[in-house]
Amino acid sequence: MVTPDLTARVGSLLLKNPVMSASGTFGYGLEFAPFYDISRLGAVIVKGLSLLPTRGNAPQRIVETPAGMLNAIGLQNIGVERFIGEVAPRLEDAGAVFVANIYGRTEEEYEEVARRLSAVPALAAVELNVSCPNVREGGIAFGSTAKGLYGLTRRVRAATAKPLWVKLSPNVTDIGEMARAAEDSGADAVSLVNTLLGMAVDPRTRRPRLGNVTGGLSGPAIKPVALRMVWEACKAVKIPVIGIGGIRSAEDALEFLLVGAAAVQVGTANFRNPNACIEIVEGIRDFLAREGIRGVKEYRGSFLP
């Protein structure tokens, strides 16, 4: 039985395996250290960081759905300076490869957050959040049109020499057009999809179940949509595509790799099973070994439509 090579390349970044935690579902990574060695992951994507600390939306923030979860957290976070001073050194000490997901209310805030993070030598990459549906300013305001996405990405590209990933929204008409806008403006990779816009209401109280009324739907319910969009994005651009959306098993992750994703991020599954990411790493390794496949590189993109 072969011992498969799990390494995966995302642009200039070589990961020890293709499994990363998705932003907003894994805290700052350190919260999961009691469950396993987080340095075993391809990378930890920390929750969205803004220029100043953000309290997020008013409760209720999470609603469970039959096949997933609605959330409207509102990008609550400790702010970039506290992350740099308190969290980044601990992630480095833990041996984790870590990526900062960033968000701003204005283009200038995005630039400033990226600029400050550039001073963290151990930071592997910056992921630009232009797709959060749960905040009224920033995020999706820039990521819902190709023009807005291009303009913001170009400015942040000029602000940092770190590898720049752009996290795309599924709430668009043409995902290929959005991926090309990111590529044309200097992104090193795109990650997709963020959550689908949704809502839930209480028929008795006649009130919304989320304090923000609407929120982002994630989990197994969105996997077929995410998989289709990742496939389309892989055909549209030459830069690496990172697959996200409803991945909860090694088989799910393999589907994304099969259609061309360079790596995957695991999100909602972490709430149900804190060991989900590492079990997926082991599941991919076991699958490749059983099938006699030498590594992720050989398997990736071998889809036969």
PDB file of C-alpha atoms in Angstrom:
ATOM      1  CA  MET A   1       0.000   0.000   0.000  1.00  0.00           C
ATOM      2  CA  VAL A   2       1.426   3.398  -0.983  1.00  0.00           C
ATOM      3  CA  THR A   3       1.938   6.169   1.551  1.00  0.00           C
ATOM      4  CA  PRO A   4       0.276   9.062  -0.236  1.00  0.00           C
ATOM      5  CA  ASP A   5       1.758  12.523  -0.405  1.00  0.00           C
ATOM      6  CA  LEU A   6      -0.869  14.828   1.131  1.00  0.00           C
ATOM      7  CA  THR A   7       0.895  18.104   0.406  1.00  0.00           C
ATOM      8  CA  ALA A   8      -1.136  20.693  -1.486  1.00  0.00           C
ATOM      9  CA  ARG A   9       0.048  23.881  -3.107  1.00  0.00           C
ATOM     10  CA  VAL A  10      -1.989  27.114  -3.018  1.00  0.00           C
ATOM     11  CA  GLY A  11       0.060  29.512  -5.089  1.00  0.00           C
ATOM     12  CA  SER A  12       3.395  30.038  -3.385  1.00  0.00           C
ATOM     13  CA  LEU A  13       2.212  28.334  -0.206  1.00  0.00           C
ATOM     14  CA  LEU A  14       2.896  24.610   0.215  1.00  0.00           C
ATOM     15  CA  LEU A  15       0.534  23.066   2.770  1.00  0.00           C
ATOM     16  CA  LYS A  16       1.241  19.769   4.533  1.00  0.00           C
ATOM     17  CA  ASN A  17      -2.259  18.643   3.547  1.00  0.00           C
ATOM     18  CA  PRO A  18      -5.259  20.210   1.757  1.00  0.00           C
ATOM     19  CA  VAL A  19      -7.540  20.614   4.804  1.00  0.00           C
ATOM     20  CA  MET A  20      -7.976  23.992   6.471  1.00  0.00           C
ATOM     21  CA  SER A  21     -10.452  25.278   9.002  1.00  0.00           C
ATOM     22  CA  ALA A  22     -12.875  27.878   7.641  1.00  0.00           C
ATOM     23  CA  SER A  23     -12.992  31.368   9.090  1.00  0.00           C
ATOM     24  CA  GLY A  24     -15.775  32.014  11.568  1.00  0.00           C
ATOM     25  CA  THR A  25     -16.124  28.366  12.592  1.00  0.00           C
ATOM     26  CA  PHE A  26     -12.830  27.714  14.377  1.00  0.00           C
ATOM     27  CA  GLY A  27     -12.333  30.762  16.583  1.00  0.00           C
ATOM     28  CA  TYR A  28      -8.706  31.848  16.453  1.00  0.00           C
ATOM     29  CA  GLY A  29      -7.577  28.227  16.240  1.00  0.00           C
ATOM     30  CA  LEU A  30      -6.295  28.027  19.796  1.00  0.00           C
ATOM     31  CA  GLU A  31      -9.755  27.055  21.047  1.00  0.00           C
ATOM     32  CA  PHE A  32      -9.346  23.711  19.267  1.00  0.00           C
ATOM     33  CA  ALA A  33      -5.882  22.950  20.666  1.00  0.00           C
ATOM     34  CA  PRO A  34      -7.376  20.838  23.519  1.00  0.00           C
ATOM     35  CA  PHE A  35      -8.838  18.464  20.923  1.00  0.00           C
ATOM     36  CA  TYR A  36      -5.748  17.897  18.735  1.00  0.00           C
ATOM     37  CA  ASP A  37      -2.480  19.368  17.555  1.00  0.00           C
ATOM     38  CA  ILE A  38      -3.638  22.184  15.265  1.00  0.00           C
ATOM     39  CA  SER A  39      -0.274  22.155  13.473  1.00  0.00           C
ATOM     40  CA  ARG A  40      -1.509  18.963  11.789  1.00  0.00           C
ATOM     41  CA  LEU A  41      -3.902  21.004   9.643  1.00  0.00           C
ATOM     42  CA  GLY A  42      -3.024  22.426   6.274  1.00  0.00           C
ATOM     43  CA  ALA A  43      -3.802  25.824   7.771  1.00  0.00           C
ATOM     44  CA  VAL A  44      -5.966  27.557  10.333  1.00  0.00           C
ATOM     45  CA  ILE A  45      -8.045  30.415   8.943  1.00  0.00           C
ATOM     46  CA  VAL A  46      -8.833  32.665  11.886  1.00  0.00           C
ATOM     47  CA  LYS A  47     -12.141  34.441  12.285  1.00  0.00           C
ATOM     48  CA  GLY A  48     -12.592  37.728  10.431  1.00  0.00           C
ATOM     49  CA  LEU A  49     -10.459  40.592  11.742  1.00  0.00           C
ATOM     50  CA  SER A  50     -11.323  44.267  11.500  1.00  0.00           C
ATOM     51  CA  LEU A  51      -9.350  47.410  12.253  1.00  0.00           C
ATOM     52  CA  LEU A  52     -11.067  47.895  15.605  1.00  0.00           C
ATOM     53  CA  PRO A  53     -12.771  45.350  17.896  1.00  0.00           C
ATOM     54  CA  THR A  54     -16.314  44.565  16.789  1.00  0.00           C
ATOM     55  CA  ARG A  55     -19.148  43.392  19.034  1.00  0.00           C
ATOM     56  CA  GLY A  56     -21.155  41.797  16.240  1.00  0.00           C
ATOM     57  CA  ASN A  57     -24.905  41.604  15.862  1.00  0.00           C
ATOM     58  CA  ALA A  58     -27.495  41.444  18.634  1.00  0.00           C
ATOM     59  CA  PRO A  59     -28.795  37.974  19.598  1.00  0.00           C
ATOM     60  CA  GLN A  60     -30.289  35.654  18.381  1.00  0.00           C
ATOM     61  CA  ARG A  61     -27.272  34.890  16.215  1.00  0.00           C
ATOM     62  CA  ILE A  62     -27.560  31.209  15.317  1.00  0.00           C
ATOM     63  CA  VAL A  63     -30.477  29.036  14.236  1.00  0.00           C
ATOM     64  CA  GLU A  64     -30.182  25.343  13.453  1.00  0.00           C
ATOM     65  CA  THR A  65     -31.889  24.229  10.243  1.00  0.00           C
ATOM     66  CA  PRO A  66     -32.794  20.692   9.097  1.00  0.00           C
ATOM     67  CA  ALA A  67     -29.592  20.384   7.053  1.00  0.00           C
ATOM     68  CA  GLY A  68     -27.327  23.094   8.370  1.00  0.00           C
ATOM     69  CA  MET A  69     -27.175  26.344  10.244  1.00  0.00           C
ATOM     70  CA  LEU A  70     -28.155  29.980   9.828  1.00  0.00           C
ATOM     71  CA  ASN A  71     -25.832  32.490  11.442  1.00  0.00           C
ATOM     72  CA  ALA A  72     -25.746  36.238  11.793  1.00  0.00           C
ATOM     73  CA  ILE A  73     -22.768  36.713  14.116  1.00  0.00           C
ATOM     74  CA  GLY A  74     -21.816  39.976  12.455  1.00  0.00           C
ATOM     75  CA  LEU A  75     -18.053  39.392  12.411  1.00  0.00           C
ATOM     76  CA  GLN A  76     -17.503  39.834  16.156  1.00  0.00           C
ATOM     77  CA  ASN A  77     -13.747  39.962  16.732  1.00  0.00           C
ATOM     78  CA  ILE A  78     -10.969  41.331  18.941  1.00  0.00           C
ATOM     79  CA  GLY A  79      -9.480  43.678  16.347  1.00  0.00           C
ATOM     80  CA  VAL A  80      -6.253  43.381  14.390  1.00  0.00           C
ATOM     81  CA  GLU A  81      -3.891  44.851  16.997  1.00  0.00           C
ATOM     82  CA  ARG A  82      -4.914  42.483  19.756  1.00  0.00           C
ATOM     83  CA  PHE A  83      -4.677  39.591  17.315  1.00  0.00           C
ATOM     84  CA  ILE A  84      -1.137  40.597  16.389  1.00  0.00           C
ATOM     85  CA  GLY A  85      -0.056  41.077  19.993  1.00  0.00           C
ATOM     86  CA  GLU A  86      -1.828  38.205  21.735  1.00  0.00           C
ATOM     87  CA  VAL A  87      -2.964  35.516  19.314  1.00  0.00           C
ATOM     88  CA  ALA A  88      -0.464  35.369  16.456  1.00  0.00           C
ATOM     89  CA  PRO A  89       2.514  34.552  18.752  1.00  0.00           C
ATOM     90  CA  ARG A  90       0.587  31.680  20.328  1.00  0.00           C
ATOM     91  CA  LEU A  91      -0.372  30.281  16.928  1.00  0.00           C
ATOM     92  CA  GLU A  92       3.272  30.471  15.909  1.00  0.00           C
ATOM     93  CA  ASP A  93       4.332  28.727  19.130  1.00  0.00           C
ATOM     94  CA  ALA A  94       1.783  25.996  18.383  1.00  0.00           C
ATOM     95  CA  GLY A  95       3.453  25.419  15.017  1.00  0.00           C
ATOM     96  CA  ALA A  96       0.273  26.224  13.119  1.00  0.00           C
ATOM     97  CA  VAL A  97       0.207  27.598   9.607  1.00  0.00           C
ATOM     98  CA  PHE A  98      -2.301  30.416   9.924  1.00  0.00           C
ATOM     99  CA  VAL A  99      -4.145  32.752   7.590  1.00  0.00           C
ATOM    100  CA  ALA A 100      -5.947  35.959   8.583  1.00  0.00           C
ATOM    101  CA  ASN A 101      -9.422  36.558   7.215  1.00  0.00           C
ATOM    102  CA  ILE A 102      -9.961  40.343   7.107  1.00  0.00           C
ATOM    103  CA  TYR A 103     -12.914  42.664   6.784  1.00  0.00           C
ATOM    104  CA  GLY A 104     -13.482  46.419   6.686  1.00  0.00           C
ATOM    105  CA  ARG A 105     -16.306  48.917   6.496  1.00  0.00           C
ATOM    106  CA  THR A 106     -14.409  50.915   3.894  1.00  0.00           C
ATOM    107  CA  GLU A 107     -11.684  50.216   1.362  1.00  0.00           C
ATOM    108  CA  GLU A 108      -9.268  52.201   3.527  1.00  0.00           C
ATOM    109  CA  GLU A 109      -9.987  49.943   6.514  1.00  0.00           C
ATOM    110  CA  TYR A 110      -9.331  46.828   4.455  1.00  0.00           C
ATOM    111  CA  GLU A 111      -6.027  48.315   3.326  1.00  0.00           C
ATOM    112  CA  GLU A 112      -4.982  49.251   6.842  1.00  0.00           C
ATOM    113  CA  VAL A 113      -5.771  45.835   8.313  1.00  0.00           C
ATOM    114  CA  ALA A 114      -3.808  44.138   5.540  1.00  0.00           C
ATOM    115  CA  ARG A 115      -0.907  46.551   5.999  1.00  0.00           C
ATOM    116  CA  ARG A 116      -0.674  45.895   9.753  1.00  0.00           C
ATOM    117  CA  LEU A 117      -0.850  42.131   9.304  1.00  0.00           C
ATOM    118  CA  SER A 118       1.987  42.299   6.799  1.00  0.00           C
ATOM    119  CA  ALA A 119       4.294  42.930   9.757  1.00  0.00           C
ATOM    120  CA  VAL A 120       3.587  39.448  11.149  1.00  0.00           C
ATOM    121  CA  PRO A 121       6.340  37.233   9.670  1.00  0.00           C
ATOM    122  CA  ALA A 122       4.620  33.955  10.546  1.00  0.00           C
ATOM    123  CA  LEU A 123       1.343  34.888   8.854  1.00  0.00           C
ATOM    124  CA  ALA A 124       1.010  32.659   5.782  1.00  0.00           C
ATOM    125  CA  ALA A 125      -1.626  34.606   3.829  1.00  0.00           C
ATOM    126  CA  VAL A 126      -4.445  37.126   3.980  1.00  0.00           C
ATOM    127  CA  GLU A 127      -7.982  36.085   3.043  1.00  0.00           C
ATOM    128  CA  LEU A 128     -10.146  38.987   1.936  1.00  0.00           C
ATOM    129  CA  ASN A 129     -13.726  38.628   3.161  1.00  0.00           C
ATOM    130  CA  VAL A 130     -15.888  40.304   0.545  1.00  0.00           C
ATOM    131  CA  SER A 131     -18.804  37.982   1.023  1.00  0.00           C
ATOM    132  CA  CYS A 132     -20.220  38.116   4.552  1.00  0.00           C
ATOM    133  CA  PRO A 133     -23.995  38.626   4.262  1.00  0.00           C
ATOM    134  CA  ASN A 134     -24.441  39.557   7.923  1.00  0.00           C
ATOM    135  CA  VAL A 135     -23.067  43.092   8.153  1.00  0.00           C
ATOM    136  CA  ARG A 136     -24.606  46.200   6.712  1.00  0.00           C
ATOM    137  CA  GLU A 137     -21.287  47.824   5.761  1.00  0.00           C
ATOM    138  CA  GLY A 138     -18.325  46.327   3.966  1.00  0.00           C
ATOM    139  CA  GLY A 139     -18.112  42.633   3.113  1.00  0.00           C
ATOM    140  CA  ILE A 140     -20.753  41.794   0.591  1.00  0.00           C
ATOM    141  CA  ALA A 141     -21.067  45.481  -0.376  1.00  0.00           C
ATOM    142  CA  PHE A 142     -17.763  45.020  -2.235  1.00  0.00           C
ATOM    143  CA  GLY A 143     -18.181  41.422  -3.272  1.00  0.00           C
ATOM    144  CA  SER A 144     -21.539  41.503  -5.021  1.00  0.00           C
ATOM    145  CA  THR A 145     -20.271  43.085  -8.246  1.00  0.00           C
ATOM    146  CA  ALA A 146     -17.203  42.319 -10.323  1.00  0.00           C
ATOM    147  CA  LYS A 147     -16.323  46.012 -10.436  1.00  0.00           C
ATOM    148  CA  GLY A 148     -16.476  46.399  -6.653  1.00  0.00           C
ATOM    149  CA  LEU A 149     -14.499  43.223  -6.110  1.00  0.00           C
ATOM    150  CA  TYR A 150     -11.833  44.242  -8.612  1.00  0.00           C
ATOM    151  CA  GLY A 151     -11.388  47.690  -7.102  1.00  0.00           C
ATOM    152  CA  LEU A 152     -11.088  46.490  -3.514  1.00  0.00           C
ATOM    153  CA  THR A 153      -8.788  43.568  -4.308  1.00  0.00           C
ATOM    154  CA  ARG A 154      -6.485  45.813  -6.308  1.00  0.00           C
ATOM    155  CA  ARG A 155      -6.137  48.240  -3.402  1.00  0.00           C
ATOM    156  CA  VAL A 156      -5.470  45.517  -0.832  1.00  0.00           C
ATOM    157  CA  ARG A 157      -3.045  43.852  -3.218  1.00  0.00           C
ATOM    158  CA  ALA A 158      -0.998  47.039  -3.186  1.00  0.00           C
ATOM    159  CA  ALA A 159      -1.097  47.162   0.617  1.00  0.00           C
ATOM    160  CA  THR A 160       0.445  43.756   1.344  1.00  0.00           C
ATOM    161  CA  ALA A 161       3.094  41.440  -0.063  1.00  0.00           C
ATOM    162  CA  LYS A 162       1.477  38.464   1.656  1.00  0.00           C
ATOM    163  CA  PRO A 163      -0.295  35.886  -0.506  1.00  0.00           C
ATOM    164  CA  LEU A 164      -3.798  37.287  -1.029  1.00  0.00           C
ATOM    165  CA  TRP A 165      -6.856  35.034  -1.190  1.00  0.00           C
ATOM    166  CA  VAL A 166     -10.315  36.415  -1.964  1.00  0.00           C
ATOM    167  CA  LYS A 167     -13.330  34.684  -0.392  1.00  0.00           C
ATOM    168  CA  LEU A 168     -16.250  34.828  -2.801  1.00  0.00           C
ATOM    169  CA  SER A 169     -19.980  34.970  -2.218  1.00  0.00           C
ATOM    170  CA  PRO A 170     -22.387  32.428  -3.724  1.00  0.00           C
ATOM    171  CA  ASN A 171     -25.031  35.148  -3.832  1.00  0.00           C
ATOM    172  CA  VAL A 172     -24.058  36.245  -7.353  1.00  0.00           C
ATOM    173  CA  THR A 173     -25.229  35.409 -10.849  1.00  0.00           C
ATOM    174  CA  ASP A 174     -21.900  34.388 -12.396  1.00  0.00           C
ATOM    175  CA  ILE A 175     -19.226  32.982 -10.058  1.00  0.00           C
ATOM    176  CA  GLY A 176     -16.772  32.694 -12.950  1.00  0.00           C
ATOM    177  CA  GLU A 177     -16.957  36.433 -13.555  1.00  0.00           C
ATOM    178  CA  MET A 178     -16.261  37.136  -9.870  1.00  0.00           C
ATOM    179  CA  ALA A 179     -13.313  34.728  -9.790  1.00  0.00           C
ATOM    180  CA  ARG A 180     -11.857  36.384 -12.890  1.00  0.00           C
ATOM    181  CA  ALA A 181     -12.249  39.816 -11.303  1.00  0.00           C
ATOM    182  CA  ALA A 182     -10.228  38.605  -8.323  1.00  0.00           C
ATOM    183  CA  GLU A 183      -7.580  37.056 -10.556  1.00  0.00           C
ATOM    184  CA  ASP A 184      -7.304  40.138 -12.766  1.00  0.00           C
ATOM    185  CA  SER A 185      -6.853  42.412  -9.752  1.00  0.00           C
ATOM    186  CA  GLY A 186      -3.935  40.462  -8.324  1.00  0.00           C
ATOM    187  CA  ALA A 187      -5.369  37.782  -6.057  1.00  0.00           C
ATOM    188  CA  ASP A 188      -3.189  34.710  -5.583  1.00  0.00           C
ATOM    189  CA  ALA A 189      -6.189  32.423  -4.972  1.00  0.00           C
ATOM    190  CA  VAL A 190      -9.942  32.492  -4.485  1.00  0.00           C
ATOM    191  CA  SER A 191     -11.880  30.632  -1.802  1.00  0.00           C
ATOM    192  CA  LEU A 192     -15.553  29.794  -2.190  1.00  0.00           C
ATOM    193  CA  VAL A 193     -18.251  29.713  -1.174  1.00  0.00           C
ATOM    194  CA  ASN A 194     -19.228  31.819   1.780  1.00  0.00           C
ATOM    195  CA  THR A 195     -22.756  31.334   3.132  1.00  0.00           C
ATOM    196  CA  LEU A 196     -25.988  31.588   1.185  1.00  0.00           C
ATOM    197  CA  LEU A 197     -28.342  34.343   2.283  1.00  0.00           C
ATOM    198  CA  GLY A 198     -31.349  32.926   4.135  1.00  0.00           C
ATOM    199  CA  MET A 199     -33.843  33.510   6.939  1.00  0.00           C
ATOM    200  CA  ALA A 200     -36.087  31.713   9.414  1.00  0.00           C
ATOM    201  CA  VAL A 201     -39.290  32.916  11.050  1.00  0.00           C
ATOM    202  CA  ASP A 202     -41.330  31.765  14.043  1.00  0.00           C
ATOM    203  CA  PRO A 203     -44.931  31.152  12.951  1.00  0.00           C
ATOM    204  CA  ARG A 204     -46.252  31.577  16.499  1.00  0.00           C
ATOM    205  CA  THR A 205     -44.558  34.845  17.481  1.00  0.00           C
ATOM    206  CA  ARG A 206     -44.537  36.064  13.856  1.00  0.00           C
ATOM    207  CA  ARG A 207     -41.001  37.282  14.489  1.00  0.00           C
ATOM    208  CA  PRO A 208     -37.696  36.444  12.754  1.00  0.00           C
ATOM    209  CA  ARG A 209     -35.639  33.813  14.540  1.00  0.00           C
ATOM    210  CA  LEU A 210     -32.415  35.823  13.937  1.00  0.00           C
ATOM    211  CA  GLY A 211     -31.868  39.224  15.512  1.00  0.00           C
ATOM    212  CA  ASN A 212     -30.506  40.401  12.160  1.00  0.00           C
ATOM    213  CA  VAL A 213     -33.623  38.964  10.420  1.00  0.00           C
ATOM    214  CA  THR A 214     -31.493  37.396   7.669  1.00  0.00           C
ATOM    215  CA  GLY A 215     -28.324  35.355   7.959  1.00  0.00           C
ATOM    216  CA  GLY A 216     -25.937  33.038   6.187  1.00  0.00           C
ATOM    217  CA  LEU A 217     -26.885  29.416   5.547  1.00  0.00           C
ATOM    218  CA  SER A 218     -24.085  26.863   5.812  1.00  0.00           C
ATOM    219  CA  GLY A 219     -23.686  23.138   6.303  1.00  0.00           C
ATOM    220  CA  PRO A 220     -24.589  20.073   4.239  1.00  0.00           C
ATOM    221  CA  ALA A 221     -27.559  21.817   2.623  1.00  0.00           C
ATOM    222  CA  ILE A 222     -25.294  24.059   0.549  1.00  0.00           C
ATOM    223  CA  LYS A 223     -22.713  21.481  -0.542  1.00  0.00           C
ATOM    224  CA  PRO A 224     -24.160  20.743  -3.994  1.00  0.00           C
ATOM    225  CA  VAL A 225     -24.341  24.485  -4.730  1.00  0.00           C
ATOM    226  CA  ALA A 226     -20.800  25.047  -3.463  1.00  0.00           C
ATOM    227  CA  LEU A 227     -19.421  22.109  -5.425  1.00  0.00           C
ATOM    228  CA  ARG A 228     -20.982  23.370  -8.659  1.00  0.00           C
ATOM    229  CA  MET A 229     -19.592  26.865  -8.094  1.00  0.00           C
ATOM    230  CA  VAL A 230     -16.095  25.590  -7.295  1.00  0.00           C
ATOM    231  CA  TRP A 231     -16.148  23.526 -10.498  1.00  0.00           C
ATOM    232  CA  GLU A 232     -17.200  26.597 -12.496  1.00  0.00           C
ATOM    233  CA  ALA A 233     -14.558  28.780 -10.850  1.00  0.00           C
ATOM    234  CA  CYS A 234     -11.838  26.210 -11.560  1.00  0.00           C
ATOM    235  CA  LYS A 235     -12.710  26.417 -15.232  1.00  0.00           C
ATOM    236  CA  ALA A 236     -12.767  30.223 -15.196  1.00  0.00           C
ATOM    237  CA  VAL A 237      -9.374  31.064 -13.651  1.00  0.00           C
ATOM    238  CA  LYS A 238      -5.776  29.867 -13.555  1.00  0.00           C
ATOM    239  CA  ILE A 239      -5.133  30.793  -9.913  1.00  0.00           C
ATOM    240  CA  PRO A 240      -5.849  28.156  -7.240  1.00  0.00           C
ATOM    241  CA  VAL A 241      -9.426  27.683  -6.057  1.00  0.00           C
ATOM    242  CA  ILE A 242     -10.113  26.670  -2.453  1.00  0.00           C
ATOM    243  CA  GLY A 243     -13.377  24.780  -1.958  1.00  0.00           C
ATOM    244  CA  ILE A 244     -15.712  25.571   0.933  1.00  0.00           C
ATOM    245  CA  GLY A 245     -19.318  24.620   1.638  1.00  0.00           C
ATOM    246  CA  GLY A 246     -20.903  21.797   3.610  1.00  0.00           C
ATOM    247  CA  ILE A 247     -17.790  19.639   3.854  1.00  0.00           C
ATOM    248  CA  ARG A 248     -18.158  17.242   6.783  1.00  0.00           C
ATOM    249  CA  SER A 249     -16.320  14.095   5.656  1.00  0.00           C
ATOM    250  CA  ALA A 250     -13.294  12.981   3.666  1.00  0.00           C
ATOM    251  CA  GLU A 251     -15.619  11.962   0.833  1.00  0.00           C
ATOM    252  CA  ASP A 252     -17.038  15.500   0.705  1.00  0.00           C
ATOM    253  CA  ALA A 253     -13.541  16.982   0.590  1.00  0.00           C
ATOM    254  CA  LEU A 254     -12.475  14.556  -2.124  1.00  0.00           C
ATOM    255  CA  GLU A 255     -15.377  15.728  -4.307  1.00  0.00           C
ATOM    256  CA  PHE A 256     -14.054  19.287  -4.186  1.00  0.00           C
ATOM    257  CA  LEU A 257     -10.495  18.156  -4.939  1.00  0.00           C
ATOM    258  CA  LEU A 258     -11.788  16.019  -7.787  1.00  0.00           C
ATOM    259  CA  VAL A 259     -13.413  18.972  -9.585  1.00  0.00           C
ATOM    260  CA  GLY A 260     -10.204  20.974  -9.298  1.00  0.00           C
ATOM    261  CA  ALA A 261      -9.973  22.625  -5.886  1.00  0.00           C
ATOM    262  CA  ALA A 262      -6.386  23.037  -4.704  1.00  0.00           C
ATOM    263  CA  ALA A 263      -7.471  22.649  -1.080  1.00  0.00           C
ATOM    264  CA  VAL A 264     -10.602  22.811   1.058  1.00  0.00           C
ATOM    265  CA  GLN A 265     -11.853  24.593   4.139  1.00  0.00           C
ATOM    266  CA  VAL A 266     -14.099  22.903   6.703  1.00  0.00           C
ATOM    267  CA  GLY A 267     -16.610  25.109   8.502  1.00  0.00           C
ATOM    268  CA  THR A 268     -19.934  24.185  10.079  1.00  0.00           C
ATOM    269  CA  ALA A 269     -18.845  20.589  10.705  1.00  0.00           C
ATOM    270  CA  ASN A 270     -16.526  21.927  13.431  1.00  0.00           C
ATOM    271  CA  PHE A 271     -19.550  22.887  15.531  1.00  0.00           C
ATOM    272  CA  ARG A 272     -20.913  19.353  15.446  1.00  0.00           C
ATOM    273  CA  ASN A 273     -17.606  17.530  15.673  1.00  0.00           C
ATOM    274  CA  PRO A 274     -14.515  19.400  16.943  1.00  0.00           C
ATOM    275  CA  ASN A 275     -12.330  16.677  15.416  1.00  0.00           C
ATOM    276  CA  ALA A 276     -13.898  17.023  11.949  1.00  0.00           C
ATOM    277  CA  CYS A 277     -10.886  18.627  10.251  1.00  0.00           C
ATOM    278  CA  ILE A 278      -8.343  16.103  11.437  1.00  0.00           C
ATOM    279  CA  GLU A 279     -10.667  13.166  10.710  1.00  0.00           C
ATOM    280  CA  ILE A 280     -11.002  14.485   7.148  1.00  0.00           C
ATOM    281  CA  VAL A 281      -7.208  14.653   6.783  1.00  0.00           C
ATOM    282  CA  GLU A 282      -6.943  11.036   7.903  1.00  0.00           C
ATOM    283  CA  GLY A 283      -9.853   9.998   5.677  1.00  0.00           C
ATOM    284  CA  ILE A 284      -8.223  11.524   2.589  1.00  0.00           C
ATOM    285  CA  ARG A 285      -4.955   9.754   3.406  1.00  0.00           C
ATOM    286  CA  ASP A 286      -6.718   6.408   3.839  1.00  0.00           C
ATOM    287  CA  PHE A 287      -8.715   6.810   0.596  1.00  0.00           C
ATOM    288  CA  LEU A 288      -5.645   7.631  -1.486  1.00  0.00           C
ATOM    289  CA  ALA A 289      -3.750   4.704   0.032  1.00  0.00           C
ATOM    290  CA  ARG A 290      -6.591   2.247  -0.632  1.00  0.00           C
ATOM    291  CA  GLU A 291      -6.922   3.430  -4.227  1.00  0.00           C
ATOM    292  CA  GLY A 292      -3.184   3.273  -4.854  1.00  0.00           C
ATOM    293  CA  ILE A 293      -3.019   6.992  -5.652  1.00  0.00           C
ATOM    294  CA  ARG A 294       0.363   8.541  -4.946  1.00  0.00           C
ATOM    295  CA  GLY A 295      -0.896  11.841  -3.648  1.00  0.00           C
ATOM    296  CA  VAL A 296      -3.342  14.740  -3.681  1.00  0.00           C
ATOM    297  CA  LYS A 297      -1.623  16.214  -6.716  1.00  0.00           C
ATOM    298  CA  GLU A 298      -2.329  13.095  -8.779  1.00  0.00           C
ATOM    299  CA  TYR A 299      -5.992  12.964  -7.742  1.00  0.00           C
ATOM    300  CA  ARG A 300      -6.844  16.644  -7.891  1.00  0.00           C
ATOM    301  CA  GLY A 301      -8.740  17.774 -11.005  1.00  0.00           C
ATOM    302  CA  SER A 302      -9.190  14.250 -12.379  1.00  0.00           C
ATOM    303  CA  PHE A 303     -12.969  14.668 -12.666  1.00  0.00           C
ATOM    304  CA  LEU A 304     -14.507  12.924 -15.684  1.00  0.00           C
ATOM    305  CA  PRO A 305     -17.639  14.926 -16.630  1.00  0.00           C
TER     306      PRO A 305
END
